[in-house]
Amino acid sequence: MIGRVVFALYWLNAAYSHLFKSTGLVGYTQMKTGYSTGKSKFAVFATGILLAIGGLTLLAGVWVHLGILCLVVFLLGAAFKMHAYWKATDANSKMGDHVNFWKDIALIAALLMLLSLPLTYWLW
């Protein structure tokens, strides 16, 4: 139960940043994607919603499959759009993106493993 709560809080913390402290994230999104300010704001807000749904469902233990789907969608976008290390030209950026890309892939694997837990696990 402790691991589940901590894992959910990880996602909820990220959701909070996306929804309420998004200025830096919007700028980062613009830099990584070339999106306009409006499109970047929307992307950060939308991903914040995905993160919030994922974190809340893991925490509450209801609609967990939906929450895991939201988190996997978020992570796929983050990995391939924001952390495409193979596109980086600067060595430091490439290293940071490489680490974050594989972190995202590992988190996807962890979330997919959670799908193998029986439904009774999610009940308090």
mmCIF file of N, CA and C in Angstrom:
data_model
loop_
_atom_site.group_PDB
_atom_site.id
_atom_site.type_symbol
_atom_site.label_atom_id
_atom_site.label_comp_id
_atom_site.label_asym_id
_atom_site.label_seq_id
_atom_site.Cartn_x
_atom_site.Cartn_y
_atom_site.Cartn_z
ATOM 1 N N MET A 1 0.825 -1.197 0.000
ATOM 2 C CA MET A 1 0.000 0.000 0.000
ATOM 3 C C MET A 1 0.871 1.263 0.000
ATOM 4 N N ILE A 2 1.960 1.238 0.749
ATOM 5 C CA ILE A 2 2.834 2.410 0.809
ATOM 6 C C ILE A 2 3.416 2.704 -0.579
ATOM 7 N N GLY A 3 3.869 1.666 -1.261
ATOM 8 C CA GLY A 3 4.415 1.846 -2.607
ATOM 9 C C GLY A 3 3.388 2.422 -3.560
ATOM 10 N N ARG A 4 2.177 1.946 -3.446
ATOM 11 C CA ARG A 4 1.095 2.435 -4.312
ATOM 12 C C ARG A 4 0.827 3.915 -4.064
ATOM 13 N N VAL A 5 0.791 4.312 -2.811
ATOM 14 C CA VAL A 5 0.545 5.717 -2.472
ATOM 15 C C VAL A 5 1.699 6.596 -2.963
ATOM 16 N N VAL A 6 2.921 6.163 -2.734
ATOM 17 C CA VAL A 6 4.080 6.948 -3.179
ATOM 18 C C VAL A 6 4.102 7.054 -4.703
ATOM 19 N N PHE A 7 3.812 5.954 -5.393
ATOM 20 C CA PHE A 7 3.779 5.964 -6.856
ATOM 21 C C PHE A 7 2.699 6.929 -7.350
ATOM 22 N N ALA A 8 1.537 6.909 -6.726
ATOM 23 C CA ALA A 8 0.458 7.831 -7.103
ATOM 24 C C ALA A 8 0.870 9.277 -6.840
ATOM 25 N N LEU A 9 1.540 9.527 -5.725
ATOM 26 C CA LEU A 9 1.969 10.886 -5.399
ATOM 27 C C LEU A 9 3.002 11.407 -6.402
ATOM 28 N N TYR A 10 3.816 10.527 -6.949
ATOM 29 C CA TYR A 10 4.767 10.912 -7.985
ATOM 30 C C TYR A 10 4.018 11.548 -9.163
ATOM 31 N N TRP A 11 2.954 10.878 -9.606
ATOM 32 C CA TRP A 11 2.171 11.366 -10.743
ATOM 33 C C TRP A 11 1.378 12.612 -10.373
ATOM 34 N N LEU A 12 0.848 12.655 -9.164
ATOM 35 C CA LEU A 12 0.073 13.827 -8.742
ATOM 36 C C LEU A 12 0.967 15.056 -8.595
ATOM 37 N N ASN A 13 2.201 14.865 -8.157
ATOM 38 C CA ASN A 13 3.152 15.973 -8.079
ATOM 39 C C ASN A 13 3.438 16.524 -9.478
ATOM 40 N N ALA A 14 3.625 15.634 -10.427
ATOM 41 C CA ALA A 14 3.848 16.070 -11.811
ATOM 42 C C ALA A 14 2.615 16.797 -12.351
ATOM 43 N N ALA A 15 1.432 16.283 -12.022
ATOM 44 C CA ALA A 15 0.184 16.927 -12.463
ATOM 45 C C ALA A 15 0.088 18.333 -11.892
ATOM 46 N N TYR A 16 0.417 18.494 -10.622
ATOM 47 C CA TYR A 16 0.380 19.810 -9.975
ATOM 48 C C TYR A 16 1.285 20.793 -10.727
ATOM 49 N N SER A 17 2.492 20.349 -11.052
ATOM 50 C CA SER A 17 3.415 21.218 -11.790
ATOM 51 C C SER A 17 2.846 21.610 -13.150
ATOM 52 N N HIS A 18 2.257 20.663 -13.846
ATOM 53 C CA HIS A 18 1.695 20.939 -15.172
ATOM 54 C C HIS A 18 0.496 21.871 -15.099
ATOM 55 N N LEU A 19 -0.302 21.735 -14.058
ATOM 56 C CA LEU A 19 -1.544 22.508 -13.984
ATOM 57 C C LEU A 19 -1.397 23.856 -13.281
ATOM 58 N N PHE A 20 -0.465 23.963 -12.317
ATOM 59 C CA PHE A 20 -0.405 25.172 -11.501
ATOM 60 C C PHE A 20 0.938 25.901 -11.523
ATOM 61 N N LYS A 21 1.964 25.270 -12.057
ATOM 62 C CA LYS A 21 3.282 25.911 -12.141
ATOM 63 C C LYS A 21 3.862 25.640 -13.530
ATOM 64 N N SER A 22 3.102 26.012 -14.533
ATOM 65 C CA SER A 22 3.404 25.563 -15.897
ATOM 66 C C SER A 22 4.303 26.485 -16.706
ATOM 67 N N THR A 23 4.657 27.637 -16.201
ATOM 68 C CA THR A 23 5.405 28.605 -17.010
ATOM 69 C C THR A 23 6.678 28.000 -17.605
ATOM 70 N N GLY A 24 7.495 27.384 -16.776
ATOM 71 C CA GLY A 24 8.725 26.778 -17.257
ATOM 72 C C GLY A 24 8.470 25.619 -18.206
ATOM 73 N N LEU A 25 7.430 24.858 -17.908
ATOM 74 C CA LEU A 25 7.092 23.717 -18.753
ATOM 75 C C LEU A 25 6.616 24.165 -20.130
ATOM 76 N N VAL A 26 5.894 25.276 -20.175
ATOM 77 C CA VAL A 26 5.430 25.809 -21.463
ATOM 78 C C VAL A 26 6.629 26.227 -22.307
ATOM 79 N N GLY A 27 7.570 26.918 -21.696
ATOM 80 C CA GLY A 27 8.776 27.323 -22.419
ATOM 81 C C GLY A 27 9.587 26.126 -22.898
ATOM 82 N N TYR A 28 9.709 25.123 -22.053
ATOM 83 C CA TYR A 28 10.439 23.910 -22.407
ATOM 84 C C TYR A 28 9.745 23.199 -23.576
ATOM 85 N N THR A 29 8.410 23.148 -23.525
ATOM 86 C CA THR A 29 7.645 22.520 -24.595
ATOM 87 C C THR A 29 7.851 23.263 -25.911
ATOM 88 N N GLN A 30 7.855 24.589 -25.848
ATOM 89 C CA GLN A 30 8.104 25.383 -27.060
ATOM 90 C C GLN A 30 9.484 25.076 -27.633
ATOM 91 N N MET A 31 10.485 25.012 -26.751
ATOM 92 C CA MET A 31 11.851 24.768 -27.199
ATOM 93 C C MET A 31 11.984 23.378 -27.843
ATOM 94 N N LYS A 32 11.363 22.367 -27.229
ATOM 95 C CA LYS A 32 11.531 20.992 -27.694
ATOM 96 C C LYS A 32 10.683 20.665 -28.921
ATOM 97 N N THR A 33 9.544 21.350 -29.075
ATOM 98 C CA THR A 33 8.608 20.978 -30.131
ATOM 99 C C THR A 33 8.458 22.016 -31.234
ATOM 100 N N GLY A 34 8.776 23.263 -30.920
ATOM 101 C CA GLY A 34 8.543 24.331 -31.880
ATOM 102 C C GLY A 34 7.100 24.802 -31.903
ATOM 103 N N TYR A 35 6.302 24.324 -30.944
ATOM 104 C CA TYR A 35 4.902 24.748 -30.855
ATOM 105 C C TYR A 35 4.817 26.223 -30.520
ATOM 106 N N SER A 36 3.701 26.843 -30.902
ATOM 107 C CA SER A 36 3.415 28.215 -30.503
ATOM 108 C C SER A 36 3.137 28.238 -29.000
ATOM 109 N N THR A 37 3.089 29.440 -28.436
ATOM 110 C CA THR A 37 2.804 29.560 -27.006
ATOM 111 C C THR A 37 1.447 28.956 -26.671
ATOM 112 N N GLY A 38 0.441 29.253 -27.478
ATOM 113 C CA GLY A 38 -0.897 28.726 -27.220
ATOM 114 C C GLY A 38 -0.949 27.209 -27.274
ATOM 115 N N LYS A 39 -0.329 26.637 -28.284
ATOM 116 C CA LYS A 39 -0.319 25.185 -28.425
ATOM 117 C C LYS A 39 0.487 24.536 -27.295
ATOM 118 N N SER A 40 1.578 25.184 -26.888
ATOM 119 C CA SER A 40 2.378 24.665 -25.774
ATOM 120 C C SER A 40 1.598 24.706 -24.469
ATOM 121 N N LYS A 41 0.879 25.798 -24.235
ATOM 122 C CA LYS A 41 0.054 25.893 -23.020
ATOM 123 C C LYS A 41 -1.001 24.792 -23.003
ATOM 124 N N PHE A 42 -1.632 24.574 -24.144
ATOM 125 C CA PHE A 42 -2.641 23.521 -24.228
ATOM 126 C C PHE A 42 -2.017 22.149 -23.966
ATOM 127 N N ALA A 43 -0.858 21.887 -24.571
ATOM 128 C CA ALA A 43 -0.193 20.588 -24.399
ATOM 129 C C ALA A 43 0.167 20.344 -22.934
ATOM 130 N N VAL A 44 0.694 21.363 -22.270
ATOM 131 C CA VAL A 44 1.062 21.216 -20.852
ATOM 132 C C VAL A 44 -0.187 20.999 -20.009
ATOM 133 N N PHE A 45 -1.254 21.740 -20.293
ATOM 134 C CA PHE A 45 -2.499 21.564 -19.546
ATOM 135 C C PHE A 45 -3.090 20.173 -19.783
ATOM 136 N N ALA A 46 -3.138 19.754 -21.038
ATOM 137 C CA ALA A 46 -3.718 18.449 -21.370
ATOM 138 C C ALA A 46 -2.929 17.315 -20.727
ATOM 139 N N THR A 47 -1.609 17.426 -20.750
ATOM 140 C CA THR A 47 -0.815 16.379 -20.115
ATOM 141 C C THR A 47 -0.967 16.429 -18.602
ATOM 142 N N GLY A 48 -1.201 17.605 -18.057
ATOM 143 C CA GLY A 48 -1.481 17.714 -16.623
ATOM 144 C C GLY A 48 -2.754 16.972 -16.249
ATOM 145 N N ILE A 49 -3.757 17.041 -17.102
ATOM 146 C CA ILE A 49 -5.010 16.308 -16.877
ATOM 147 C C ILE A 49 -4.750 14.803 -16.926
ATOM 148 N N LEU A 50 -3.976 14.352 -17.919
ATOM 149 C CA LEU A 50 -3.635 12.926 -17.999
ATOM 150 C C LEU A 50 -2.922 12.464 -16.731
ATOM 151 N N LEU A 51 -1.969 13.271 -16.268
ATOM 152 C CA LEU A 51 -1.224 12.931 -15.058
ATOM 153 C C LEU A 51 -2.137 12.895 -13.832
ATOM 154 N N ALA A 52 -3.038 13.852 -13.736
ATOM 155 C CA ALA A 52 -3.952 13.901 -12.593
ATOM 156 C C ALA A 52 -4.885 12.695 -12.582
ATOM 157 N N ILE A 53 -5.449 12.367 -13.732
ATOM 158 C CA ILE A 53 -6.328 11.196 -13.810
ATOM 159 C C ILE A 53 -5.560 9.942 -13.419
ATOM 160 N N GLY A 54 -4.363 9.795 -13.971
ATOM 161 C CA GLY A 54 -3.552 8.623 -13.653
ATOM 162 C C GLY A 54 -3.223 8.529 -12.176
ATOM 163 N N GLY A 55 -2.755 9.616 -11.607
ATOM 164 C CA GLY A 55 -2.399 9.613 -10.192
ATOM 165 C C GLY A 55 -3.586 9.365 -9.281
ATOM 166 N N LEU A 56 -4.700 10.005 -9.582
ATOM 167 C CA LEU A 56 -5.889 9.839 -8.734
ATOM 168 C C LEU A 56 -6.454 8.429 -8.810
ATOM 169 N N THR A 57 -6.456 7.832 -10.001
ATOM 170 C CA THR A 57 -6.994 6.474 -10.105
ATOM 171 C C THR A 57 -6.100 5.474 -9.390
ATOM 172 N N LEU A 58 -4.783 5.658 -9.479
ATOM 173 C CA LEU A 58 -3.879 4.766 -8.750
ATOM 174 C C LEU A 58 -4.063 4.932 -7.246
ATOM 175 N N LEU A 59 -4.211 6.160 -6.805
ATOM 176 C CA LEU A 59 -4.376 6.424 -5.377
ATOM 177 C C LEU A 59 -5.690 5.850 -4.854
ATOM 178 N N ALA A 60 -6.771 6.081 -5.598
ATOM 179 C CA ALA A 60 -8.099 5.644 -5.147
ATOM 180 C C ALA A 60 -8.350 4.161 -5.403
ATOM 181 N N GLY A 61 -7.662 3.599 -6.365
ATOM 182 C CA GLY A 61 -7.871 2.191 -6.685
ATOM 183 C C GLY A 61 -9.125 1.930 -7.494
ATOM 184 N N VAL A 62 -9.620 2.965 -8.157
ATOM 185 C CA VAL A 62 -10.797 2.807 -9.021
ATOM 186 C C VAL A 62 -10.421 3.225 -10.436
ATOM 187 N N TRP A 63 -10.999 2.543 -11.415
ATOM 188 C CA TRP A 63 -10.723 2.827 -12.821
ATOM 189 C C TRP A 63 -9.215 2.852 -13.097
ATOM 190 N N VAL A 64 -8.505 1.952 -12.462
ATOM 191 C CA VAL A 64 -7.044 1.916 -12.552
ATOM 192 C C VAL A 64 -6.581 1.715 -13.996
ATOM 193 N N HIS A 65 -7.292 0.888 -14.745
ATOM 194 C CA HIS A 65 -6.894 0.658 -16.144
ATOM 195 C C HIS A 65 -6.953 1.950 -16.952
ATOM 196 N N LEU A 66 -7.963 2.778 -16.705
ATOM 197 C CA LEU A 66 -8.060 4.072 -17.378
ATOM 198 C C LEU A 66 -6.886 4.960 -16.982
ATOM 199 N N GLY A 67 -6.566 4.989 -15.701
ATOM 200 C CA GLY A 67 -5.451 5.799 -15.223
ATOM 201 C C GLY A 67 -4.132 5.361 -15.809
ATOM 202 N N ILE A 68 -3.924 4.056 -15.875
ATOM 203 C CA ILE A 68 -2.687 3.538 -16.462
ATOM 204 C C ILE A 68 -2.615 3.908 -17.941
ATOM 205 N N LEU A 69 -3.734 3.814 -18.641
ATOM 206 C CA LEU A 69 -3.766 4.222 -20.049
ATOM 207 C C LEU A 69 -3.382 5.699 -20.186
ATOM 208 N N CYS A 70 -3.931 6.563 -19.346
ATOM 209 C CA CYS A 70 -3.600 7.992 -19.390
ATOM 210 C C CYS A 70 -2.106 8.210 -19.176
ATOM 211 N N LEU A 71 -1.537 7.514 -18.217
ATOM 212 C CA LEU A 71 -0.118 7.685 -17.919
ATOM 213 C C LEU A 71 0.767 7.149 -19.041
ATOM 214 N N VAL A 72 0.376 6.032 -19.636
ATOM 215 C CA VAL A 72 1.149 5.480 -20.753
ATOM 216 C C VAL A 72 1.099 6.429 -21.949
ATOM 217 N N VAL A 73 -0.066 6.998 -22.229
ATOM 218 C CA VAL A 73 -0.179 7.971 -23.327
ATOM 219 C C VAL A 73 0.723 9.172 -23.051
ATOM 220 N N PHE A 74 0.682 9.672 -21.824
ATOM 221 C CA PHE A 74 1.551 10.791 -21.454
ATOM 222 C C PHE A 74 3.027 10.430 -21.674
ATOM 223 N N LEU A 75 3.429 9.272 -21.159
ATOM 224 C CA LEU A 75 4.835 8.880 -21.232
ATOM 225 C C LEU A 75 5.304 8.621 -22.659
ATOM 226 N N LEU A 76 4.453 8.053 -23.496
ATOM 227 C CA LEU A 76 4.829 7.849 -24.893
ATOM 228 C C LEU A 76 5.091 9.185 -25.580
ATOM 229 N N GLY A 77 4.199 10.147 -25.333
ATOM 230 C CA GLY A 77 4.400 11.485 -25.896
ATOM 231 C C GLY A 77 5.659 12.146 -25.368
ATOM 232 N N ALA A 78 5.867 12.045 -24.065
ATOM 233 C CA ALA A 78 7.056 12.652 -23.462
ATOM 234 C C ALA A 78 8.325 12.006 -23.996
ATOM 235 N N ALA A 79 8.329 10.691 -24.071
ATOM 236 C CA ALA A 79 9.535 9.986 -24.509
ATOM 237 C C ALA A 79 9.890 10.339 -25.948
ATOM 238 N N PHE A 80 8.919 10.236 -26.846
ATOM 239 C CA PHE A 80 9.229 10.384 -28.270
ATOM 240 C C PHE A 80 9.189 11.821 -28.778
ATOM 241 N N LYS A 81 8.490 12.706 -28.087
ATOM 242 C CA LYS A 81 8.416 14.096 -28.542
ATOM 243 C C LYS A 81 9.380 14.994 -27.756
ATOM 244 N N MET A 82 9.439 14.808 -26.443
ATOM 245 C CA MET A 82 10.218 15.708 -25.600
ATOM 246 C C MET A 82 11.641 15.201 -25.345
ATOM 247 N N HIS A 83 11.843 13.900 -25.384
ATOM 248 C CA HIS A 83 13.154 13.334 -25.033
ATOM 249 C C HIS A 83 13.751 12.521 -26.184
ATOM 250 N N ALA A 84 13.574 13.014 -27.396
ATOM 251 C CA ALA A 84 14.095 12.330 -28.592
ATOM 252 C C ALA A 84 15.600 12.592 -28.681
ATOM 253 N N TYR A 85 16.352 11.854 -27.886
ATOM 254 C CA TYR A 85 17.794 12.088 -27.762
ATOM 255 C C TYR A 85 18.535 11.913 -29.089
ATOM 256 N N TRP A 86 17.997 11.121 -29.979
ATOM 257 C CA TRP A 86 18.646 10.886 -31.267
ATOM 258 C C TRP A 86 18.622 12.129 -32.156
ATOM 259 N N LYS A 87 17.807 13.125 -31.796
ATOM 260 C CA LYS A 87 17.750 14.374 -32.563
ATOM 261 C C LYS A 87 18.653 15.462 -31.984
ATOM 262 N N ALA A 88 19.103 15.267 -30.745
ATOM 263 C CA ALA A 88 19.885 16.304 -30.062
ATOM 264 C C ALA A 88 21.263 16.436 -30.699
ATOM 265 N N THR A 89 21.726 17.674 -30.777
ATOM 266 C CA THR A 89 23.055 17.924 -31.329
ATOM 267 C C THR A 89 24.060 18.253 -30.230
ATOM 268 N N ASP A 90 23.606 18.855 -29.157
ATOM 269 C CA ASP A 90 24.459 19.190 -28.020
ATOM 270 C C ASP A 90 24.660 17.939 -27.153
ATOM 271 N N ALA A 91 25.896 17.666 -26.748
ATOM 272 C CA ALA A 91 26.208 16.450 -25.985
ATOM 273 C C ALA A 91 25.470 16.401 -24.650
ATOM 274 N N ASN A 92 25.373 17.528 -23.950
ATOM 275 C CA ASN A 92 24.671 17.544 -22.658
ATOM 276 C C ASN A 92 23.177 17.311 -22.830
ATOM 277 N N SER A 93 22.591 17.940 -23.830
ATOM 278 C CA SER A 93 21.167 17.729 -24.113
ATOM 279 C C SER A 93 20.909 16.280 -24.493
ATOM 280 N N LYS A 94 21.788 15.747 -25.308
ATOM 281 C CA LYS A 94 21.639 14.358 -25.757
ATOM 282 C C LYS A 94 21.684 13.405 -24.561
ATOM 283 N N MET A 95 22.613 13.636 -23.636
ATOM 284 C CA MET A 95 22.730 12.776 -22.462
ATOM 285 C C MET A 95 21.482 12.886 -21.588
ATOM 286 N N GLY A 96 21.029 14.105 -21.324
ATOM 287 C CA GLY A 96 19.833 14.297 -20.506
ATOM 288 C C GLY A 96 18.600 13.683 -21.143
ATOM 289 N N ASP A 97 18.441 13.888 -22.432
ATOM 290 C CA ASP A 97 17.301 13.305 -23.140
ATOM 291 C C ASP A 97 17.380 11.785 -23.159
ATOM 292 N N HIS A 98 18.584 11.254 -23.288
ATOM 293 C CA HIS A 98 18.760 9.798 -23.291
ATOM 294 C C HIS A 98 18.292 9.205 -21.963
ATOM 295 N N VAL A 99 18.725 9.815 -20.864
ATOM 296 C CA VAL A 99 18.318 9.349 -19.533
ATOM 297 C C VAL A 99 16.807 9.454 -19.367
ATOM 298 N N ASN A 100 16.229 10.595 -19.745
ATOM 299 C CA ASN A 100 14.789 10.791 -19.571
ATOM 300 C C ASN A 100 13.966 9.900 -20.497
ATOM 301 N N PHE A 101 14.448 9.671 -21.722
ATOM 302 C CA PHE A 101 13.742 8.778 -22.633
ATOM 303 C C PHE A 101 13.632 7.391 -22.013
ATOM 304 N N TRP A 102 14.752 6.849 -21.528
ATOM 305 C CA TRP A 102 14.728 5.494 -20.982
ATOM 306 C C TRP A 102 14.020 5.422 -19.640
ATOM 307 N N LYS A 103 14.002 6.522 -18.892
ATOM 308 C CA LYS A 103 13.192 6.585 -17.665
ATOM 309 C C LYS A 103 11.718 6.469 -18.033
ATOM 310 N N ASP A 104 11.309 7.186 -19.053
ATOM 311 C CA ASP A 104 9.914 7.121 -19.502
ATOM 312 C C ASP A 104 9.554 5.702 -19.953
ATOM 313 N N ILE A 105 10.441 5.063 -20.684
ATOM 314 C CA ILE A 105 10.183 3.695 -21.150
ATOM 315 C C ILE A 105 10.093 2.737 -19.961
ATOM 316 N N ALA A 106 10.962 2.910 -18.965
ATOM 317 C CA ALA A 106 10.915 2.057 -17.772
ATOM 318 C C ALA A 106 9.621 2.278 -16.990
ATOM 319 N N LEU A 107 9.166 3.516 -16.898
ATOM 320 C CA LEU A 107 7.900 3.788 -16.211
ATOM 321 C C LEU A 107 6.725 3.170 -16.964
ATOM 322 N N ILE A 108 6.770 3.189 -18.282
ATOM 323 C CA ILE A 108 5.723 2.511 -19.069
ATOM 324 C C ILE A 108 5.715 1.028 -18.725
ATOM 325 N N ALA A 109 6.894 0.416 -18.675
ATOM 326 C CA ALA A 109 6.983 -1.007 -18.334
ATOM 327 C C ALA A 109 6.411 -1.272 -16.939
ATOM 328 N N ALA A 110 6.725 -0.410 -15.980
ATOM 329 C CA ALA A 110 6.198 -0.580 -14.616
ATOM 330 C C ALA A 110 4.673 -0.468 -14.607
ATOM 331 N N LEU A 111 4.155 0.503 -15.333
ATOM 332 C CA LEU A 111 2.699 0.664 -15.395
ATOM 333 C C LEU A 111 2.037 -0.542 -16.045
ATOM 334 N N LEU A 112 2.631 -1.055 -17.106
ATOM 335 C CA LEU A 112 2.063 -2.233 -17.760
ATOM 336 C C LEU A 112 2.102 -3.447 -16.831
ATOM 337 N N MET A 113 3.134 -3.552 -16.002
ATOM 338 C CA MET A 113 3.185 -4.651 -15.032
ATOM 339 C C MET A 113 2.060 -4.536 -14.004
ATOM 340 N N LEU A 114 1.689 -3.297 -13.676
ATOM 341 C CA LEU A 114 0.589 -3.112 -12.725
ATOM 342 C C LEU A 114 -0.717 -3.697 -13.258
ATOM 343 N N LEU A 115 -0.857 -3.747 -14.576
ATOM 344 C CA LEU A 115 -2.068 -4.315 -15.166
ATOM 345 C C LEU A 115 -2.221 -5.800 -14.833
ATOM 346 N N SER A 116 -1.125 -6.456 -14.472
ATOM 347 C CA SER A 116 -1.191 -7.884 -14.157
ATOM 348 C C SER A 116 -1.676 -8.152 -12.729
ATOM 349 N N LEU A 117 -1.786 -7.098 -11.916
ATOM 350 C CA LEU A 117 -2.275 -7.291 -10.551
ATOM 351 C C LEU A 117 -3.768 -7.591 -10.568
ATOM 352 N N PRO A 118 -4.204 -8.496 -9.711
ATOM 353 C CA PRO A 118 -5.640 -8.784 -9.664
ATOM 354 C C PRO A 118 -6.425 -7.563 -9.162
ATOM 355 N N LEU A 119 -7.652 -7.483 -9.569
ATOM 356 C CA LEU A 119 -8.511 -6.365 -9.184
ATOM 357 C C LEU A 119 -8.595 -6.218 -7.671
ATOM 358 N N THR A 120 -8.528 -7.310 -6.942
ATOM 359 C CA THR A 120 -8.640 -7.243 -5.481
ATOM 360 C C THR A 120 -7.489 -6.455 -4.856
ATOM 361 N N TYR A 121 -6.337 -6.386 -5.533
ATOM 362 C CA TYR A 121 -5.218 -5.613 -5.017
ATOM 363 C C TYR A 121 -5.606 -4.145 -4.871
ATOM 364 N N TRP A 122 -6.359 -3.633 -5.824
ATOM 365 C CA TRP A 122 -6.666 -2.211 -5.864
ATOM 366 C C TRP A 122 -7.704 -1.801 -4.842
ATOM 367 N N LEU A 123 -8.404 -2.766 -4.289
ATOM 368 C CA LEU A 123 -9.397 -2.447 -3.266
ATOM 369 C C LEU A 123 -8.688 -2.252 -1.928
ATOM 370 N N TRP A 124 -9.111 -1.281 -1.174
ATOM 371 C CA TRP A 124 -8.477 -0.997 0.116
ATOM 372 C C TRP A 124 -8.733 -2.169 1.019
#
